[in-house]
Coordinates of C-alpha atoms in Angstrom, one line a residue:
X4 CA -31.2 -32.1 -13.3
X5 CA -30.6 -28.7 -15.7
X6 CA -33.4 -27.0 -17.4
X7 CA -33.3 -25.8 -20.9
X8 CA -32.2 -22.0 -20.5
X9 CA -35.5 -20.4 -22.2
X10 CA -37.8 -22.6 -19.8
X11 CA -40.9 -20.7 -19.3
X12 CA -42.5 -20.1 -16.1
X13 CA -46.0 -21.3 -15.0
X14 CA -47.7 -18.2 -14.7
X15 CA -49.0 -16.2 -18.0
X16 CA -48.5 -12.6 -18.9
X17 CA -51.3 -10.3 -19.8
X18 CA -51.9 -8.9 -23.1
X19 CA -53.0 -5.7 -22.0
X20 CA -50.7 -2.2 -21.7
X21 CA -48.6 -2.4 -18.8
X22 CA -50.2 1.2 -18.3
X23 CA -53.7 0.5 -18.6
X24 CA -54.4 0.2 -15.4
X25 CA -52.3 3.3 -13.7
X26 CA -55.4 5.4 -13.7
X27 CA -57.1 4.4 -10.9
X28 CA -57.7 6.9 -8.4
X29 CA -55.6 7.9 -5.2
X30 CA -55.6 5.6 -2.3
X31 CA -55.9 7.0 1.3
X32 CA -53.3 6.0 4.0
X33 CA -55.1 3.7 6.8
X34 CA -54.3 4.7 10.2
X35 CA -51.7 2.4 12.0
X36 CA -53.1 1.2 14.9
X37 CA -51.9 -2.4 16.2
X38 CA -50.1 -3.8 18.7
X39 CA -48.9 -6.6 16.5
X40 CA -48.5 -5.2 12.8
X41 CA -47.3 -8.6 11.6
X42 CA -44.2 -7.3 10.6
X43 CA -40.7 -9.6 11.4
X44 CA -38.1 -6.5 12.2
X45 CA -34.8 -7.8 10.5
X46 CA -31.4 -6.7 11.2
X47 CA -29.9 -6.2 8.1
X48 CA -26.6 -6.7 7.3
X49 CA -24.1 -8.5 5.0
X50 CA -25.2 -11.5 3.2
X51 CA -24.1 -13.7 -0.1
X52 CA -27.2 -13.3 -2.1
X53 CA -27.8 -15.4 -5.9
X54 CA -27.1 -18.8 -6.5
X55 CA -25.0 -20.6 -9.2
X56 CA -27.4 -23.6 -9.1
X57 CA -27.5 -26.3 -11.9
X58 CA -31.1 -26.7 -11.7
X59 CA -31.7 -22.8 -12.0
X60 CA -32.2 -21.0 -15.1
X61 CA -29.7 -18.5 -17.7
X62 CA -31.8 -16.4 -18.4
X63 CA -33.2 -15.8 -14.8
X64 CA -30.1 -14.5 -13.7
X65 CA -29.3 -15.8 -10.8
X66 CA -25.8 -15.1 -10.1
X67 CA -23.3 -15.6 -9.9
X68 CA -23.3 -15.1 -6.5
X69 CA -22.3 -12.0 -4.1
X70 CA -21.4 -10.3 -1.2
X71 CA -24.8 -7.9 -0.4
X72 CA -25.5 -5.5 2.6
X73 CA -29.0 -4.4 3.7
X74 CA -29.6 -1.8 6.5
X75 CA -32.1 -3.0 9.1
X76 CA -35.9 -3.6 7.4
X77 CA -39.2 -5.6 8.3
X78 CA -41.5 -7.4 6.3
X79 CA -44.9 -9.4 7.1
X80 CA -44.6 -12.8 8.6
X81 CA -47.3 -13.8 5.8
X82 CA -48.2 -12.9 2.4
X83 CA -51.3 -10.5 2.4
X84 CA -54.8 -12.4 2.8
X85 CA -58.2 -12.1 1.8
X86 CA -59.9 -11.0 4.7
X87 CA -56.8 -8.0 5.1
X88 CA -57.7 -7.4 1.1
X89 CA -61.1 -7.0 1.5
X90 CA -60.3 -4.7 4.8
X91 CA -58.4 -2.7 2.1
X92 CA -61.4 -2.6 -0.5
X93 CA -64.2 -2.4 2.0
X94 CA -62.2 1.2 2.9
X95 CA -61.4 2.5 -0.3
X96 CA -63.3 0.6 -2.5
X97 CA -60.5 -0.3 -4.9
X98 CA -61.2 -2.0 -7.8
X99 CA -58.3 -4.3 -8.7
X100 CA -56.9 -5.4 -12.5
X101 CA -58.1 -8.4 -13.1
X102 CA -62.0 -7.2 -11.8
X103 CA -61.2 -3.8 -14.6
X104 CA -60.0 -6.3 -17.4
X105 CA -63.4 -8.8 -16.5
X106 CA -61.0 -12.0 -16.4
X107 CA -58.0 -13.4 -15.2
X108 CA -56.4 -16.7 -15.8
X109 CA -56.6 -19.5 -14.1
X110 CA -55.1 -23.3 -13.8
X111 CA -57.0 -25.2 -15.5
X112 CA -58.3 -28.2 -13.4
X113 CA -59.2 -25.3 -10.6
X114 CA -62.0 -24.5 -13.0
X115 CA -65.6 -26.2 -13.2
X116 CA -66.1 -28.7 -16.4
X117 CA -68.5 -26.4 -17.8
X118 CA -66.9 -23.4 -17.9
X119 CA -63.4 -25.1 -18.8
X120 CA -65.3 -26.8 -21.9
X121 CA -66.2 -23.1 -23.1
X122 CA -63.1 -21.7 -23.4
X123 CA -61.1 -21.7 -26.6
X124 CA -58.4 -19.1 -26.6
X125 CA -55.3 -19.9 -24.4
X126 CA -52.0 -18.7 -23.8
X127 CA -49.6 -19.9 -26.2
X128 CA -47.1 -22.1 -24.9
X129 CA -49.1 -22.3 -21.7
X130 CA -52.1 -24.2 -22.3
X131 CA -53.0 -25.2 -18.7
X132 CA -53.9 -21.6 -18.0
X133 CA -58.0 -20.2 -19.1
X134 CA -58.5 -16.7 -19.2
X135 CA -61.6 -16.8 -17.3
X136 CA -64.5 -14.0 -17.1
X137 CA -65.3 -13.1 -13.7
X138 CA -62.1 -14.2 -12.3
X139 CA -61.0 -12.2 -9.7
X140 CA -59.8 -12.1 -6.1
X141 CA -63.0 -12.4 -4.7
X142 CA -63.6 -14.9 -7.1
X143 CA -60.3 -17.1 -7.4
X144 CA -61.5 -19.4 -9.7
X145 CA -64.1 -17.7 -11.8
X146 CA -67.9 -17.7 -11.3
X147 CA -69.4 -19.5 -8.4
X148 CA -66.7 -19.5 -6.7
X149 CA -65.6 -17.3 -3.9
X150 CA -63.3 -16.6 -0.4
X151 CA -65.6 -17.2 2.4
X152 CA -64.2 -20.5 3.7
X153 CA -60.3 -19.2 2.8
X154 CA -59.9 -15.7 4.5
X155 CA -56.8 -17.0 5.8
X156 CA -55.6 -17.6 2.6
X157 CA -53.4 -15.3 0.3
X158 CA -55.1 -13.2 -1.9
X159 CA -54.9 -13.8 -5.5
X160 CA -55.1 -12.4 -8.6
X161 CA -52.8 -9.4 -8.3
X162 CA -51.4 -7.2 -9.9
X163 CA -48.4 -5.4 -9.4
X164 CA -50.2 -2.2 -9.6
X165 CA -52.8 -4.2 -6.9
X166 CA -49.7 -4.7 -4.7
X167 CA -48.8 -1.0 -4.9
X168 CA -52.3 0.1 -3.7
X169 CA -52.5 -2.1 -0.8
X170 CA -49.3 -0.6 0.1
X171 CA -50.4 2.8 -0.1
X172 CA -53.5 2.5 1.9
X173 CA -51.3 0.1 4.8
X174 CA -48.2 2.6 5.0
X175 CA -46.2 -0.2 3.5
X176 CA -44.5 -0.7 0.5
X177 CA -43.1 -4.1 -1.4
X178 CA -40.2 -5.4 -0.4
X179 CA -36.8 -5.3 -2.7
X180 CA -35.3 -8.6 -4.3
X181 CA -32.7 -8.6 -1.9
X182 CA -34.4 -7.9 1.0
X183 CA -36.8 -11.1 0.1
X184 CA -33.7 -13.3 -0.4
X185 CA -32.5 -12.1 2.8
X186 CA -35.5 -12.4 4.9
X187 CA -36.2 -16.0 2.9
X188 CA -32.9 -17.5 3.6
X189 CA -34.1 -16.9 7.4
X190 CA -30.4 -17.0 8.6
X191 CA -29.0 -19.7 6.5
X192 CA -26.2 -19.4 4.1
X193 CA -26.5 -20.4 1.0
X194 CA -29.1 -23.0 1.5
X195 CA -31.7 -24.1 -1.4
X196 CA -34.6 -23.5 0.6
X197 CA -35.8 -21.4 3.6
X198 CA -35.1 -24.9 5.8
X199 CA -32.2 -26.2 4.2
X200 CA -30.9 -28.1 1.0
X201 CA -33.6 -31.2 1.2
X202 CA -37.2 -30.3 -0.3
X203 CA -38.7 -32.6 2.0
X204 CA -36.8 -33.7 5.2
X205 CA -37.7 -36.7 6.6
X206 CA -40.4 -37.5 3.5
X207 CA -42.4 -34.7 5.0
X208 CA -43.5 -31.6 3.0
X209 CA -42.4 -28.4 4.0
X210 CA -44.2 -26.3 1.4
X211 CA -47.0 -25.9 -1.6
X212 CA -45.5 -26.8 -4.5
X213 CA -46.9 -29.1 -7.2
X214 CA -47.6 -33.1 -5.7
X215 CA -47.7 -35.4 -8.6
X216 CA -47.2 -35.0 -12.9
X217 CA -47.3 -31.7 -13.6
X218 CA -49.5 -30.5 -15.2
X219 CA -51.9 -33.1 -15.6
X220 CA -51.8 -35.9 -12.9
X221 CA -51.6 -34.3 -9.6
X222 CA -50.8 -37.0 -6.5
X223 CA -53.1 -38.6 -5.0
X224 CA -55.4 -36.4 -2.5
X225 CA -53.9 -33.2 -3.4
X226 CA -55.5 -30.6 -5.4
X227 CA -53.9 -27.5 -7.0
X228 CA -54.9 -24.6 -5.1
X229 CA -53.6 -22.3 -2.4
X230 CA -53.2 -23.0 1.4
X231 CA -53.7 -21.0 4.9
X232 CA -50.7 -18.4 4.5
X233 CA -49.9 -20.3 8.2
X234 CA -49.4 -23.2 7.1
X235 CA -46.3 -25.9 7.4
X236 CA -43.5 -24.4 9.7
X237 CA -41.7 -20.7 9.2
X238 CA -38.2 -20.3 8.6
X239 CA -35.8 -18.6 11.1
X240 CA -36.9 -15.4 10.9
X241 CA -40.4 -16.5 11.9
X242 CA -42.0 -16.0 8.2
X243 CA -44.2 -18.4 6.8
X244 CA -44.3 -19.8 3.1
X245 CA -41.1 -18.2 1.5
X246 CA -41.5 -21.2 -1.2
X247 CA -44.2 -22.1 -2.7
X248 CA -48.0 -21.3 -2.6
X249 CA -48.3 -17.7 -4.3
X250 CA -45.6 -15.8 -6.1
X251 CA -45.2 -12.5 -4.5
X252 CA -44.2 -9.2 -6.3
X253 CA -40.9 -7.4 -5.6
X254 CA -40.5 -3.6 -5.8
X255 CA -37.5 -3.8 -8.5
X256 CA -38.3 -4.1 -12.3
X257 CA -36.6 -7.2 -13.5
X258 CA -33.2 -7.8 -15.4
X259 CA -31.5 -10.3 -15.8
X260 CA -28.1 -9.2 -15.5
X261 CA -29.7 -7.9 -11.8
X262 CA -26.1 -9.2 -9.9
X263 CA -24.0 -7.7 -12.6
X264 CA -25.4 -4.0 -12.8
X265 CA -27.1 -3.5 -9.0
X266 CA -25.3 -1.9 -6.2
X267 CA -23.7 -4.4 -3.3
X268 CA -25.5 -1.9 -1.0
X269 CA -29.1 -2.0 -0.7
X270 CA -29.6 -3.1 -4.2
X271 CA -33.0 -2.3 -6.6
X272 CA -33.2 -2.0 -10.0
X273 CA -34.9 0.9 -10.7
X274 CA -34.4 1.1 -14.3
X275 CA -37.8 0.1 -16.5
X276 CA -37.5 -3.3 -17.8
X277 CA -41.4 -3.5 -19.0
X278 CA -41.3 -6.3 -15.9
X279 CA -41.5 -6.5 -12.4
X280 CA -39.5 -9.0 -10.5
X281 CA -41.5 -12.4 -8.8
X282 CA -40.1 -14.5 -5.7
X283 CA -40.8 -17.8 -4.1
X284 CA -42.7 -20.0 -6.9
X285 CA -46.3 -20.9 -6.2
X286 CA -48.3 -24.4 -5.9
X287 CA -47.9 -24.8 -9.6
X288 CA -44.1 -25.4 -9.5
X289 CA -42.2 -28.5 -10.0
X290 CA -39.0 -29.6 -10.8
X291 CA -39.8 -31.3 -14.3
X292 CA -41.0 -27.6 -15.5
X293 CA -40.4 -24.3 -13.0
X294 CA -38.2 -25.4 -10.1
X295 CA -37.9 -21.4 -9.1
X296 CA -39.4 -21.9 -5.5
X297 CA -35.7 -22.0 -4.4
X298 CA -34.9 -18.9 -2.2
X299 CA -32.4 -18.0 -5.0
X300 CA -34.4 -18.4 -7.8
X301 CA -36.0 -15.2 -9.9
X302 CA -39.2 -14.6 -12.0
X303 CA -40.8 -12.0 -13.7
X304 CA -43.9 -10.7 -15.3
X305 CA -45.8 -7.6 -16.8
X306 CA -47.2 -5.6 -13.7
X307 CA -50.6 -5.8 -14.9
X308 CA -50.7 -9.9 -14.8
X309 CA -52.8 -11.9 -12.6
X310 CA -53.5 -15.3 -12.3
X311 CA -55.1 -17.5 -9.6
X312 CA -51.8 -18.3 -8.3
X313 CA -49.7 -14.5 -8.0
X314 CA -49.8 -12.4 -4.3
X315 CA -47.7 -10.4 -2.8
X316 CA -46.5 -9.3 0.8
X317 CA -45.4 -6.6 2.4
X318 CA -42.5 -4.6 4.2
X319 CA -41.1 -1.7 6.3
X320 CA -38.6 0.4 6.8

């Protein structure tokens, strides 16, 4: 099934200046000083990188699809969580967009009755999403709540300018588009997901994406929310949740003509777009509305969005 080519995506943009929140001060370097970093050390080498899938989108860009080489990299087995976030804050302590802006947006049946009930403004086009005061990543889903019972889970509510920081302080950086692709394909050529071409083998679930009508009726027994950044199986390059769960920021800025004007040799685009490239969908995606939790698939946003369902992880030289 094709999607209309202007398909939105499920996860709003912010409506502040993509440079409002630059000024926050320097963050120190941590000292390195595990025995397992949590990093998967990749080879590198030649792969064939976009997709020319009917159920992706024209104006994501895509493909068409090519011939790309990558020298040798690592990137975490897991997105970033909250108890290595609040590590990060407890040392420097960073104050991240969405806690400088006093809200963030959240999916709408995450949040309590009476605080959905208050809210008026929402995005336009996008009326599942509440821009909600207090939101934040210590607070995913606004006041009341909080991240005691999910450490384990990926932190949320960041920004790409969030992502950056971390980086700094961990002697890390974000990974490229095409080293993402790479490491989410986890060996296999041109494959739809980081298992294979079936979403589900065998009728079991192998990521968290959207169970039920979105965005209304969600399946029985599931609720719209994140999960351990553990969970279901890893692909085979031993890396956890390439599809589905959070969205995690890329280092490139975003354009869609990313296979046409990119080099075939350790590609980013450098060039400012105003928007920062996305990978591997999030538990709000489905196939009636944003099937982009394919390894192929692309998404962008304004670096200084957050939403209850955007992370990030990170990589190595």
């Amino acid at each position: 099934m094709g999607h209309p080519p202007g398909k939105s995506c499920c996860m709003p943009s912010a409506s502040r200046a993509a440079g409002d929140h630059t000024a926050q001060a320097a963050v120190p370097t941590r000292r390195a000083s595990h025995d397992d970093d949590g990093l998967a050390r990749l080879p590198g080498g030649s792969f064939m990188m976009g997709s020319e899938d009917p159920d992706g989108f024209a104006t994501d860009g895509e493909g068409p699809v090519r011939a790309v080489r990558l020298q040798p990299f690592a990137i975490a087995r897991t997105a970033v969580t909250n108890r290595e976030f609040a590590d990060f804050v407890r040392a420097t302590q960073y104050v991240t967009s969405a806690e400088r802006a006093g809200a963030s947006f959240v999916f709408y049946l995450q949040v309590p009755e009476a605080i959905r009930g208050a809210i008026r403004r929402v995005p336009s086009g996008l009326p599942w999403w509440l821009p909600v005061q207090g939101a934040c990543w210590q607070r995913p889903q606004g006041p009341g709540s909080h991240i005691y019972e999910c450490l384990d889970h990926p932190v949320v509510h960041m920004s790409w300018f969030d992502a950056q920081a971390y980086c700094t302080w961990a002697g890390r950086r974000l990974p490229s588009e095409a080293q993402w692709e790479y490491a989410a394909r986890g060996g296999l050529a041109g494959r739809r997901y980081p298992w294979g071409d079936e979403l589900a083998p065998g009728g079991q679930a192998r990521c968290n994406i959207w169970r039920g009508e979105f965005p209304g009726r969600p399946a029985p027994g599931w609720q719209p929310g994140t999960l351990p950044v553990t969970a279901f199986e890893p692909n085979g390059h031993g890396l956890y949740n390439m599809a589905g769960n959070v969205w995690e920021w890329c280092a490139d800025w975003f354009t869609p003509s990313y296979h046409e004007v990119t080099a075939a040799v350790d590609p980013v685009h450098t060039e400012q777009t105003g928007r920062r490239s996305m990978r591997g969908g999030s538990f709000l995606c489905h196939v009636s509305y944003c099937n982009r939790y394919r390894v192929a698939a692309r998404n962008s946003n304004t670096p200084d969005s957050t939403s209850s369902n955007c992370g990030f992880r990170v990589a190595a030289a």
